[in-house]
Every structure is written in C-alpha cells, then in structure tokens.
Coordinates of C-alpha atoms and ligand atoms in Angstrom, one line a residue:
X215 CA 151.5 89.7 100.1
X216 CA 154.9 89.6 99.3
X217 CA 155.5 93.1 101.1
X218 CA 154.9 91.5 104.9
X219 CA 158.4 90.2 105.6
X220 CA 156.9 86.8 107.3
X221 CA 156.2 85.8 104.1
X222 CA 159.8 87.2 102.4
X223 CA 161.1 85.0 105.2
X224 CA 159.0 81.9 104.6
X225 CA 159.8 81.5 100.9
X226 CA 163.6 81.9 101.8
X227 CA 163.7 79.3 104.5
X228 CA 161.7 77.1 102.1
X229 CA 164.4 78.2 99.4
X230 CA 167.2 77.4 101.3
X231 CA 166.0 74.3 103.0
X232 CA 164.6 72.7 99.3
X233 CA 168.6 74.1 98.5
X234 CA 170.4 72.6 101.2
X235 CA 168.3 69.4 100.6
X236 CA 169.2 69.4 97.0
X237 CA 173.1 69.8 97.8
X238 CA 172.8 66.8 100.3
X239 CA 171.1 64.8 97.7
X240 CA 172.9 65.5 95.0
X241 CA 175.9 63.8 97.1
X242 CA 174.3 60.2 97.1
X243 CA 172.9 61.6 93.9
X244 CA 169.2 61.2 95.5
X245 CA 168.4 64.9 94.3
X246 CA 164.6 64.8 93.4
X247 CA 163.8 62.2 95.9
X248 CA 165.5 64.3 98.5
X249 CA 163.4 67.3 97.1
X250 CA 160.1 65.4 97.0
X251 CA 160.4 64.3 100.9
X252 CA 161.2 68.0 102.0
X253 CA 157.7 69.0 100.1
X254 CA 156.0 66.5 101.3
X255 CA 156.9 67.4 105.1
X256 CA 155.9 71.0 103.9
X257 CA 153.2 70.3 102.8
X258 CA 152.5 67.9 106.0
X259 CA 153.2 70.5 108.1
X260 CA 151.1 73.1 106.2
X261 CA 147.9 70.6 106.7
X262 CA 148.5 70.4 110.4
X263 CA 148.4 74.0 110.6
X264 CA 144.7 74.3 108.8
X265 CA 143.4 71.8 110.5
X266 CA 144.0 73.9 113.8
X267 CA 142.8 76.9 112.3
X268 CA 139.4 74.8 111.1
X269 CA 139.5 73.7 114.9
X270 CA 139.8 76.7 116.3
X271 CA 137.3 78.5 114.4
X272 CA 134.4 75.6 114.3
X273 CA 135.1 73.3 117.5
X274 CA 137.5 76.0 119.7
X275 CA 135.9 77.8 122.4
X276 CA 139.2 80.3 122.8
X277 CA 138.9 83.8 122.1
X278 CA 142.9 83.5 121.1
X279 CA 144.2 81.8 118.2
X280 CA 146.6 79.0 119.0
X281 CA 149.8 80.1 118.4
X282 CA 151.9 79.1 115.1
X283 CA 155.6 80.4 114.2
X284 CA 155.6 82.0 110.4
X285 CA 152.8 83.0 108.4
X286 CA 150.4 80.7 109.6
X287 CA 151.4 83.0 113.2
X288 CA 150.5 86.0 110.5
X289 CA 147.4 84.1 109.5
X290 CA 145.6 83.1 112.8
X291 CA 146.6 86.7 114.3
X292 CA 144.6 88.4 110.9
X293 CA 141.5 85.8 111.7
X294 CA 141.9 87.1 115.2
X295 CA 141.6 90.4 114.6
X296 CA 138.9 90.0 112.1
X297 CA 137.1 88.0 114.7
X298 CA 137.2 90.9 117.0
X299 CA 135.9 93.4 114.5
X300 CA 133.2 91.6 113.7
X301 CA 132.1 91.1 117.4
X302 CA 132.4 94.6 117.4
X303 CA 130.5 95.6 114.6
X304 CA 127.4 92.9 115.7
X305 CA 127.8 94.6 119.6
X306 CA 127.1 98.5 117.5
X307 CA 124.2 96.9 115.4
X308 CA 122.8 95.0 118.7
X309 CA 122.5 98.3 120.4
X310 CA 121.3 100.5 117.8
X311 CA 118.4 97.5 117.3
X312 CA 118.2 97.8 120.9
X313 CA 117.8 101.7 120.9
X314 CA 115.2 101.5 118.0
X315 CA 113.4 98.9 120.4
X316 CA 113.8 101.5 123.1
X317 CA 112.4 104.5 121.1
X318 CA 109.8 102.6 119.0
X319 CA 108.1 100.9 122.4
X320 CA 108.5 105.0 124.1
X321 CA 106.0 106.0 120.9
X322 CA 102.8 107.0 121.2
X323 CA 102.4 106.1 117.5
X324 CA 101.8 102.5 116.5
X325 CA 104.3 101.3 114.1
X326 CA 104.5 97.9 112.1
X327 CA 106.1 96.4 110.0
X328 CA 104.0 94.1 107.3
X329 CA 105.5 92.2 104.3
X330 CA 104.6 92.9 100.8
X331 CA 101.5 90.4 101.3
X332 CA 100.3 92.2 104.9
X333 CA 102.2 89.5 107.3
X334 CA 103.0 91.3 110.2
X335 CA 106.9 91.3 110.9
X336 CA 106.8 93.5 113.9
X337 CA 104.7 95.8 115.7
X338 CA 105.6 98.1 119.0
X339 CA 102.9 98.5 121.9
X340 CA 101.2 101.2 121.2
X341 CA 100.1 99.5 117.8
X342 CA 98.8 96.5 120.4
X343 CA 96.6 99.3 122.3
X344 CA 95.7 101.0 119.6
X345 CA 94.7 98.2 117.0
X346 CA 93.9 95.6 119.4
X347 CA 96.7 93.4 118.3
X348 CA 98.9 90.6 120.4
X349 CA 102.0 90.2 120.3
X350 CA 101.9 86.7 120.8
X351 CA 99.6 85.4 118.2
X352 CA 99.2 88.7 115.7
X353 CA 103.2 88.1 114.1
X354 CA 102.8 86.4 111.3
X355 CA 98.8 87.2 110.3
X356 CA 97.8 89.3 108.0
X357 CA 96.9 92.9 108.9
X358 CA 94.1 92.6 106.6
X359 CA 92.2 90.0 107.7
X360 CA 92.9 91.2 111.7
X361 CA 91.4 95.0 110.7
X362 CA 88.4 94.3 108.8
X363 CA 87.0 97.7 107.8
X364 CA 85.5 98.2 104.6
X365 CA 87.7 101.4 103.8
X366 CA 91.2 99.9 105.0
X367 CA 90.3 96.7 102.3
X368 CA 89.5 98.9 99.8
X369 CA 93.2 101.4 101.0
X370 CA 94.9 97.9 100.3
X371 CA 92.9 97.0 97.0
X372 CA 94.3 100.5 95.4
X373 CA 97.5 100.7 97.2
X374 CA 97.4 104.3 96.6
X375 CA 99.1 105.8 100.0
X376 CA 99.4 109.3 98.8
X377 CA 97.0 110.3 101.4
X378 CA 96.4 108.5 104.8
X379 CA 93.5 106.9 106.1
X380 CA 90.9 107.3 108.6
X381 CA 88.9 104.8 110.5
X382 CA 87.7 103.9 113.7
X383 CA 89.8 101.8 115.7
X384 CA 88.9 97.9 116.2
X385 CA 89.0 98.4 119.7
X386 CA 86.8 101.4 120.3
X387 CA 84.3 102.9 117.9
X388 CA 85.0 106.3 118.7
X389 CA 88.6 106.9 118.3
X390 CA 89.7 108.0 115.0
X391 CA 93.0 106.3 113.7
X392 CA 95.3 107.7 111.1
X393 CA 96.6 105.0 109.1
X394 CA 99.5 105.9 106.7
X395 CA 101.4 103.3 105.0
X396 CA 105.1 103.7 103.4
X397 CA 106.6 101.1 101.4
X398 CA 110.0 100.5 101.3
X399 CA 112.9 97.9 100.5
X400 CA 111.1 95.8 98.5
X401 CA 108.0 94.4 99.1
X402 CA 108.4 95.9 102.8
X403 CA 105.6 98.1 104.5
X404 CA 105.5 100.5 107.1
X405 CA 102.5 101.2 108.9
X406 CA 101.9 104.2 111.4
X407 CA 99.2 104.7 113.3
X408 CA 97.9 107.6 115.1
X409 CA 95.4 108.5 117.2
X410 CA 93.5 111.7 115.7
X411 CA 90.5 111.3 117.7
X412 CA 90.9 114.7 119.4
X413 CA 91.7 116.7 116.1
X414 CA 88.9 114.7 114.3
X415 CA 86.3 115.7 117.4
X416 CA 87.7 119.5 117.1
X417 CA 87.3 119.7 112.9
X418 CA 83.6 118.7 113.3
X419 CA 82.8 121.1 116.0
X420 CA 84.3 123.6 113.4
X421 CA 82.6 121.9 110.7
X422 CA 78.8 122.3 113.5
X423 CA 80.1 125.7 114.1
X424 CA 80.3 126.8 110.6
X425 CA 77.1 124.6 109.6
X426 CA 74.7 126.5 112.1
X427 CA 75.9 129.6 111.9
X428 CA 75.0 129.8 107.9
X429 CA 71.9 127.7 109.2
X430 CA 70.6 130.4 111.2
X431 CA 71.5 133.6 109.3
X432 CA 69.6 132.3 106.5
X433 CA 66.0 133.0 108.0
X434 CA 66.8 136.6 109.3
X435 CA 68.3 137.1 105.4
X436 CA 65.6 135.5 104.0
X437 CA 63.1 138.2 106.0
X438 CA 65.1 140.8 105.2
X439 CA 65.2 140.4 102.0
X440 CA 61.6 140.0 101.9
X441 CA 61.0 143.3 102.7
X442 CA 63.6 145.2 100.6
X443 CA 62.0 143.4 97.8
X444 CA 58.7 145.3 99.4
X445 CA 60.7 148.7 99.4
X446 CA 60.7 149.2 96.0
X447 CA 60.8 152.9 94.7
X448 CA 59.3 152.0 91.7
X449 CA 56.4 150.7 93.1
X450 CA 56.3 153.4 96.5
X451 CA 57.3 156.7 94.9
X452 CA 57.8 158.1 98.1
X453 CA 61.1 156.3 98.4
X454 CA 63.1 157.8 95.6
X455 CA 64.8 159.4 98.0
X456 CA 66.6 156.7 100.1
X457 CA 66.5 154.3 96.4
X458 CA 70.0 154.7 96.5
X459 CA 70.9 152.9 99.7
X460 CA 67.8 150.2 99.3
X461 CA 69.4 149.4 96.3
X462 CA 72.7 148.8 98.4
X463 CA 71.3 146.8 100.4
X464 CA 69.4 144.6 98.4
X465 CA 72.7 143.4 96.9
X466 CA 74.4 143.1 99.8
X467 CA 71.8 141.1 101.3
X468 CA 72.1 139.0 97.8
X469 CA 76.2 138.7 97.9
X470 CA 75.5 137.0 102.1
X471 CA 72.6 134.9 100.3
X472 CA 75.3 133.6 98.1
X473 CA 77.7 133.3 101.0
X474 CA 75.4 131.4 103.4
X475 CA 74.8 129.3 100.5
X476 CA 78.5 128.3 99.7
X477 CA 79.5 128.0 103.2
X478 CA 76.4 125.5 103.6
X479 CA 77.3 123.4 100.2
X480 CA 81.0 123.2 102.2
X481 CA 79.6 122.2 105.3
X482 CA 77.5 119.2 103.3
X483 CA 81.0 118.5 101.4
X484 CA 83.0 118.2 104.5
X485 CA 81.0 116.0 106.1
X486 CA 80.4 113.9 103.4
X487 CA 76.6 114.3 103.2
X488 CA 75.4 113.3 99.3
X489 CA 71.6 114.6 99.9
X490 CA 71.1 113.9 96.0
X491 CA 73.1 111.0 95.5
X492 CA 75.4 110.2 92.2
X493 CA 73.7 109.3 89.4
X494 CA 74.4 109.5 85.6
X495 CA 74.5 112.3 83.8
X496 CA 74.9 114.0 80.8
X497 CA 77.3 116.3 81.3
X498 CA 77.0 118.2 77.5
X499 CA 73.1 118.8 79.1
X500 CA 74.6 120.4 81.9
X501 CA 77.6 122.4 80.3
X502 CA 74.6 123.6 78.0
X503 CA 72.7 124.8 80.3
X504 CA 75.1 126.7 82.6
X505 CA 76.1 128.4 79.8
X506 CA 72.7 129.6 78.7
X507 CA 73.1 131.2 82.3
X508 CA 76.2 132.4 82.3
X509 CA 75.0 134.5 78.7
X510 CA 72.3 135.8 81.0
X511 CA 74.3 136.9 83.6
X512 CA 77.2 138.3 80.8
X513 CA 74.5 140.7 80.0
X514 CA 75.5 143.6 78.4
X515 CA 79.3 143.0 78.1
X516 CA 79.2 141.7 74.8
X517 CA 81.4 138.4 75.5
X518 CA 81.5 135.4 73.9
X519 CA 81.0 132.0 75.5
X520 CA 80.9 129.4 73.6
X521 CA 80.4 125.0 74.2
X522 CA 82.5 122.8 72.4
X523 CA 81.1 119.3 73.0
X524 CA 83.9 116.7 71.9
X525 CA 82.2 113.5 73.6
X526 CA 79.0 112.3 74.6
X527 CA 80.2 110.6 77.7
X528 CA 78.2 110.9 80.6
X529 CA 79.6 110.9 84.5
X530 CA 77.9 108.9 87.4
X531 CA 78.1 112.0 89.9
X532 CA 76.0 114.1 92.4
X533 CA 74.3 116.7 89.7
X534 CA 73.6 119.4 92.2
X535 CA 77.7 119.3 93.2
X536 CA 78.8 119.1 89.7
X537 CA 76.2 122.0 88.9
X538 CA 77.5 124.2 91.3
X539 CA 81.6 123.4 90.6
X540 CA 81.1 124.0 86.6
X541 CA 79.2 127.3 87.5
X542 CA 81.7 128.3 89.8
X543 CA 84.4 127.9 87.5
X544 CA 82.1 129.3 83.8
X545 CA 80.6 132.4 86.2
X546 CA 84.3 133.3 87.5
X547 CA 85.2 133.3 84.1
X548 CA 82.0 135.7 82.9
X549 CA 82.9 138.1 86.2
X550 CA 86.4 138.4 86.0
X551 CA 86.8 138.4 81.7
X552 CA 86.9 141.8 80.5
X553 CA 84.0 143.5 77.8
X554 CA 83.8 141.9 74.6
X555 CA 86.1 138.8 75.8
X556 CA 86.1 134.9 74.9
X557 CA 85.2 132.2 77.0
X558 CA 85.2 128.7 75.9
X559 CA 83.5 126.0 77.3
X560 CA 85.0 122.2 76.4
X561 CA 83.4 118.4 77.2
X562 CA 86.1 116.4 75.8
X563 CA 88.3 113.3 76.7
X564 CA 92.0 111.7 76.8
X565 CA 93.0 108.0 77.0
X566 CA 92.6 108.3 80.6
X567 CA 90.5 111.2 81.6
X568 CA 87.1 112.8 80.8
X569 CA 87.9 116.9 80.9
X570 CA 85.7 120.0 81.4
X571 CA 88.0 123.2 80.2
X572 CA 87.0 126.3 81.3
X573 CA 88.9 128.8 79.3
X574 CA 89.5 132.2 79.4
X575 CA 91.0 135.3 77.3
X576 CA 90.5 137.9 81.1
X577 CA 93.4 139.2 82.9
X578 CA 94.9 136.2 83.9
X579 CA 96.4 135.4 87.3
X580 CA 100.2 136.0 89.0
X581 CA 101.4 132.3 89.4
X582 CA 102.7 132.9 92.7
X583 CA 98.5 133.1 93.4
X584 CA 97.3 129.7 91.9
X585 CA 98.8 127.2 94.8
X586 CA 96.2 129.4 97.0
X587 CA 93.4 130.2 94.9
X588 CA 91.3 126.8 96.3
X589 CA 91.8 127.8 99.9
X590 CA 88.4 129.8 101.5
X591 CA 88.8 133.3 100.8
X592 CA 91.7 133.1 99.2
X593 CA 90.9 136.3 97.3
X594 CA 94.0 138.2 94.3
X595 CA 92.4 141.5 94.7
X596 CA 90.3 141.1 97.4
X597 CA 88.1 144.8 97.7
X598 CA 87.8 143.7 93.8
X599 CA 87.0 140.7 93.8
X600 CA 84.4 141.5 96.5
X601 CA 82.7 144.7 94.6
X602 CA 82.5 141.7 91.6
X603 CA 80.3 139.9 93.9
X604 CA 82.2 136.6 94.9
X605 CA 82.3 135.0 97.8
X606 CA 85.6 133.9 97.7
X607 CA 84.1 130.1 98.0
X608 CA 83.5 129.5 94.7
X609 CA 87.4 127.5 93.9
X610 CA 87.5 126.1 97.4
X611 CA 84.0 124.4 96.5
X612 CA 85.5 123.4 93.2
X613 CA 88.3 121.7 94.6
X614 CA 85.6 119.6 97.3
X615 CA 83.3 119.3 94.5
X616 CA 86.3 117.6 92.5
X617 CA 87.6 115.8 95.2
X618 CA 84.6 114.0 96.3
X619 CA 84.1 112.7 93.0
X620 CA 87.7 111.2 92.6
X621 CA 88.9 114.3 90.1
X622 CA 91.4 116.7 90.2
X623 CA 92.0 120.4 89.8
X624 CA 93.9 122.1 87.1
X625 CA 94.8 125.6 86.7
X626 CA 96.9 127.4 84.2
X627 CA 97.0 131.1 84.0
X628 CA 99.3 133.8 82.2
X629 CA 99.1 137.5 83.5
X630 CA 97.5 139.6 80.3
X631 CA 96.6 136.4 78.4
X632 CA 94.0 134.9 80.3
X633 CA 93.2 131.6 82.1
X634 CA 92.9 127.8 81.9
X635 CA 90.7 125.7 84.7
X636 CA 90.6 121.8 84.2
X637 CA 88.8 119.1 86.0
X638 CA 89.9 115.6 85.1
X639 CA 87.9 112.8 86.2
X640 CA 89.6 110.1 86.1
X641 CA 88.5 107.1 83.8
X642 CA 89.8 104.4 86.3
Ligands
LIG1484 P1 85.6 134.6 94.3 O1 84.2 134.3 94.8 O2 86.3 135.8 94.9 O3 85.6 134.6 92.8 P2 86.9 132.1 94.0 O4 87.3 131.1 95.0 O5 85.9 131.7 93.0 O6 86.4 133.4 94.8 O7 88.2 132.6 93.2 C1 89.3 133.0 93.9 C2 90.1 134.1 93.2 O8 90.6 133.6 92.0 C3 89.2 135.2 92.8 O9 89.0 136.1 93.8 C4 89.9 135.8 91.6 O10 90.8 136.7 92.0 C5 90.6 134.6 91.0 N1 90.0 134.0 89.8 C6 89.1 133.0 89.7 N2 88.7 132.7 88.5 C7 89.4 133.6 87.7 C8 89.4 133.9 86.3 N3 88.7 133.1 85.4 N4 90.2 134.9 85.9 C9 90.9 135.6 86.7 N5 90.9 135.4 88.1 C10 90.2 134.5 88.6

C-alpha cells in the first residue's frame, strides 16, 4: 500500500500538518487540543469522502467516479476500474450464454436441464417438438410426472444411466426416442434426447431380414436331411461307394441346423420375444443335466467334467434361454479342451451375486481376443473352430442370454493354461 506514492504523500501532509499544528499549539501551549481538532477535521473530511463513494456506487447513475484529490482520487479511480472489468466480464458471460442459447435452439437434439428432483430448469425447442413440452407452463414440473411411460419411471427409480433409454415419444407412438441422462454439479441433470426412429425402423428390418431367412432355410434343411438320413450305406449297400461324401453332408447339413437354430434363438433375443416366460428354476437341475450331455458328447476323449454345487439357490429366468447359454459355454469348453482335460462346472454365490463358472484346463485364449469373442462370428481360429463344429453364435447368444436376464459376462483366459467364463446374476 505504502509503495503507491499517493499514499507516501498522504501520511506526510497528515505528518506535517498534525506537526505544524503541534508547533502552533505548543505556543499558547494548547498542544493536544490543537492536535485533537486537526483529527477531527480529518477524520470529517475522510467521512465526506465515503459518503460520496456510497453515493456514487448505490444512488449515482454516472459511469465516472466523482473526482477526489489524494487517495480517495486513488480509491474511486480503482472502484472505477473494477466497475469496468466487471461490466466486461458479465458482457463475455452474456454472450457465451447467448451463443449456447444460439447453438442449443440450432439442435436437432432435445436437451434439458432437470434438477436433482426432475424440475425442469430449461429445455431448448427441439425438446418441445419432440417431447411434447411447453415452454410456458412445463419449467418448473417435473419431467416425471409430464412423460409417463412405464420404462422412463422405472430409468428414474434405478438411476442407473450407464445405458440410454428407448421409448416412444409422448407425442407420436411411432417415433423412437433415445433418452440419455448425465448428472452433473450436484444434484443437476442433463437430459438429451434423440430421435432414433429411423435407425430403430432399419435394426428390425435387419432383425425381419435375419429372422426369415433362418425361417425359411429350415424346411428345405429339414427335407434334406430327411433323405440323407434315408441314404444310409449301411442300410443300401449299394452306396458304399459315395459313403464318404453322404457322410459329409450329413454333418454339414447338421452344423446349418445348428446355425439356423442360433441365428433364430438371436432373432427371439433381439426382439425381446420370451415364448417360455421366466419362471423359477433350479439351476443345480439344470447344471446336472447339461453336464450329463456334455459327457455324451465328450465321448471318447477321456475328459473330466465335473459339477460342484455350492448353493441351492434357484433363479426366476426363461429355462430354454438359460439352457442354451450354460450349454453354449459347458459344450465350448468339451470342443475346444484337449483329450484327457478338466472341466469344472460351479453353482455357487457371493454377497451380491449368484455365479455359474465354467472352467477350463484347454488352450486358453490370446487376451487381445476376449473384448471380441461375444460379437457374431467372432471366431480365434476360424477354419478351426469351424471343422469343430461351432457356429460362431454360441458367446454372442451368451452375452443376450445374460443380458436379458439382468447378468453379466465374465471371461478370463491364459494362453496354455486354459479358461474361465462367469455369469453373475445379480442378487439386486
Ligand atoms: P463357436 O461356435 O465358434 O465356438 P463361440 O461364440 O461359442 O463360437 O466362441 C467364439 C470363439 O471363442 C470360438 O471360436 C473359440 O475360438 C473361442 N472359445 C470359446 N470358448 C472357448 C474355450 N472354452 N476355450 C478356448 N477357446 C474358446
């Protein structure tokens, strides 16, 4: 402070005035009275001065400071310029708010803002076309009780918003909205909205596409495999000679059977069709019984595939899904585990999961494979894996499988050691 030479100057014309003063006084020997009235008109003088500064900054409508000689000159001039610093900083902040006012209204994505409860803070237009909202009466309501579908309650109940949300808008049944919500701050939401209706119209016709197709290669397989069942050397001598090729044949018409019947069980996954329904069931039953399968189709490669049953719970799931993703995961292990190896079955439970562990002593797989091995034919060796007879389905249908039941995929694997697959189902 003392550095600005207004001040230096102030406290010496104070010095020399209280000085003079003193000297004066000192005369009529009137010293400290002398001393007393020189403050008092200082400090006089001083009030005047901050009662035009409170003026000028509550009552005055002047941009300039009135002017002052000293440091209350120094003191209005720093208000000044702070003043006009400040004016500057609210004119940046008013246009970026105006620029993300400009961009927000130019989206085609609704945007709002809702508070920690759901009030709506803000919303841009295309949230008002999409969602049906006004502007007028919607700020202030809560999102929840203006979009009343079942699944964007129950989005809100779990306040998981890992993955977004689709439903149909409020407005018109058959566009498809992608809701995704981000919190942020605290207790702040942000909602985007998009309108997927077009990608959601093109995956079905995929999904239709896919769905026939195996629909209608399924009778011509089924006739042909009728008759190479009636081809049968053993039965008609007189084809020994072409036995070699029927017996081709018959198991290539077997691995498409097995196709068709995969791509159909992901067709019926994708679309969401439960033709069995979830019920309860007792999952050591079905563990036992796919591995008294899987010893039969082990055959003569001597492994050893045992069930370790380590609780009795039961799971309230579709049985012909679970079926298939358990045999899926205890047949890959019987195909792809060498002669003479392990595999170990496990039921068992944590604090917060119920686990089937499918474990493995086979070749194991390269970890740079795993991240792909649940997309559809997603194959590690695939002429191999084909001569072995999969379809290159059977993890993809796993993961669905998993998926539509709330659980989750696992896999561990070490090249030469063999491999781990878990499926937790969550207890929640
Ligand atoms: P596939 O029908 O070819 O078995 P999957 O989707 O079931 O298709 O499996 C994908 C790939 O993962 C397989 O091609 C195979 O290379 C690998 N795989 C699956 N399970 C095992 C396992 N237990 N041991 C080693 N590799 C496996």
């Amino acid at each position: 402070m003392w550095g600005s030479r207004y001040w230096q100057a102030e406290f010496w014309v104070l010095a020399f005035v209280t000085f003079v003063a003193a000297l004066i006084g000192s005369l009529f020997e009137r010293t400290l009275e002398v001393i007393a009235v020189i403050i008092f008109a200082y400090l006089c003088w001083n009030l005047i001065q901050l009662s035009r500064l409170f003026r000028w900054l509550t009552k005055s409508k002047a941009l300039y400071p009135p002017s002052a000689p000293g440091v209350w000159g120094e003191i209005f001039n720093s208000f000044y310029s702070l003043q006009r610093q400040n004016r500057k900083e609210k004119r940046k902040l008013q246009d970026i708010i105006s620029e993300f006012r400009a961009s927000t209204r130019a989206l085609k994505d609704g945007v709002l803002i809702i508070s920690n409860q759901g009030e709506i803070r803000w919303f841009n237009k295309a949230a008002e076309a999409l969602l049906g909202l006004k502007s007028g009466s919607d700020i202030g309501q809560r999102l929840f009780n203006l979009l009343r579908h079942p699944d964007f309650i129950e989005y809100e109940k779990v306040r998981d918003y890992e993955k977004p949300l689709m439903i149909p808008s409020p407005i018109n049944d058959e566009k498809i909205l992608n809701i995704q919500i981000t919190s942020y701050n605290e207790g702040q939401r942000l909602v985007m909205v998009r309108d997927v209706t077009e990608k959601h119209h093109l995956e079905r016709v995929r999904q239709d596409f896919v769905a026939n197709v195996s629909h209608e290669l399924r009778t011509p397989l089924t006739v042909i495999s009728g008759y190479l069942e009636m081809l049968d050397p053993e039965v008609n001598p007189h084809l020994e000679s072409v036995a070699k090729p029927l017996k081709m044949m018959r198991q290539q018409a077997l691995n498409m059977g097995h196709l068709v019947d995969d791509l159909l069980l992901l067709s019926k996954l994708d679309s969401k069709i439960d033709t069995n329904g979830h019920k309860e069931l007792d999952i050591n039953l079905l563990l036992d019984t796919i591995c008294a399968e899987a010893r039969a189709l082990s055959g003569d490669k001597n492994q050893q595939i045992l069930f370790h049953s380590h609780t009795k719970a039961t799971l309230k799931a579709s049985e012909k899904q679970l079926r298939s993703a358990f045999s899926n995961l205890v047949f890959n292990a019987i195909r792809y585990t060498q002669v003479g190896g392990k595999i170990n079955i496990y039921w068992q439970e944590d604090q917060t999961h119920y686990i089937v562990k499918v474990e493995d002593n086979g070749p194991g797989i390269d970890a740079r494979h795993i991240p792909r091995l649940t997309e559809r034919f997603y194959r590690v060796d695939p002429g191999r894996n084909r001569a072995q007879g999969g379809t290159g389905l059977g993890l993809a249908i796993v993961k669905h499988v998993l998926e539509y039941h709330n659980a989750e995929l696992k896999i561990e694997s070490t090249i030469g050691k063999g491999s781990c697959f878990y499926c937790y189902f969550s207890k929640a």
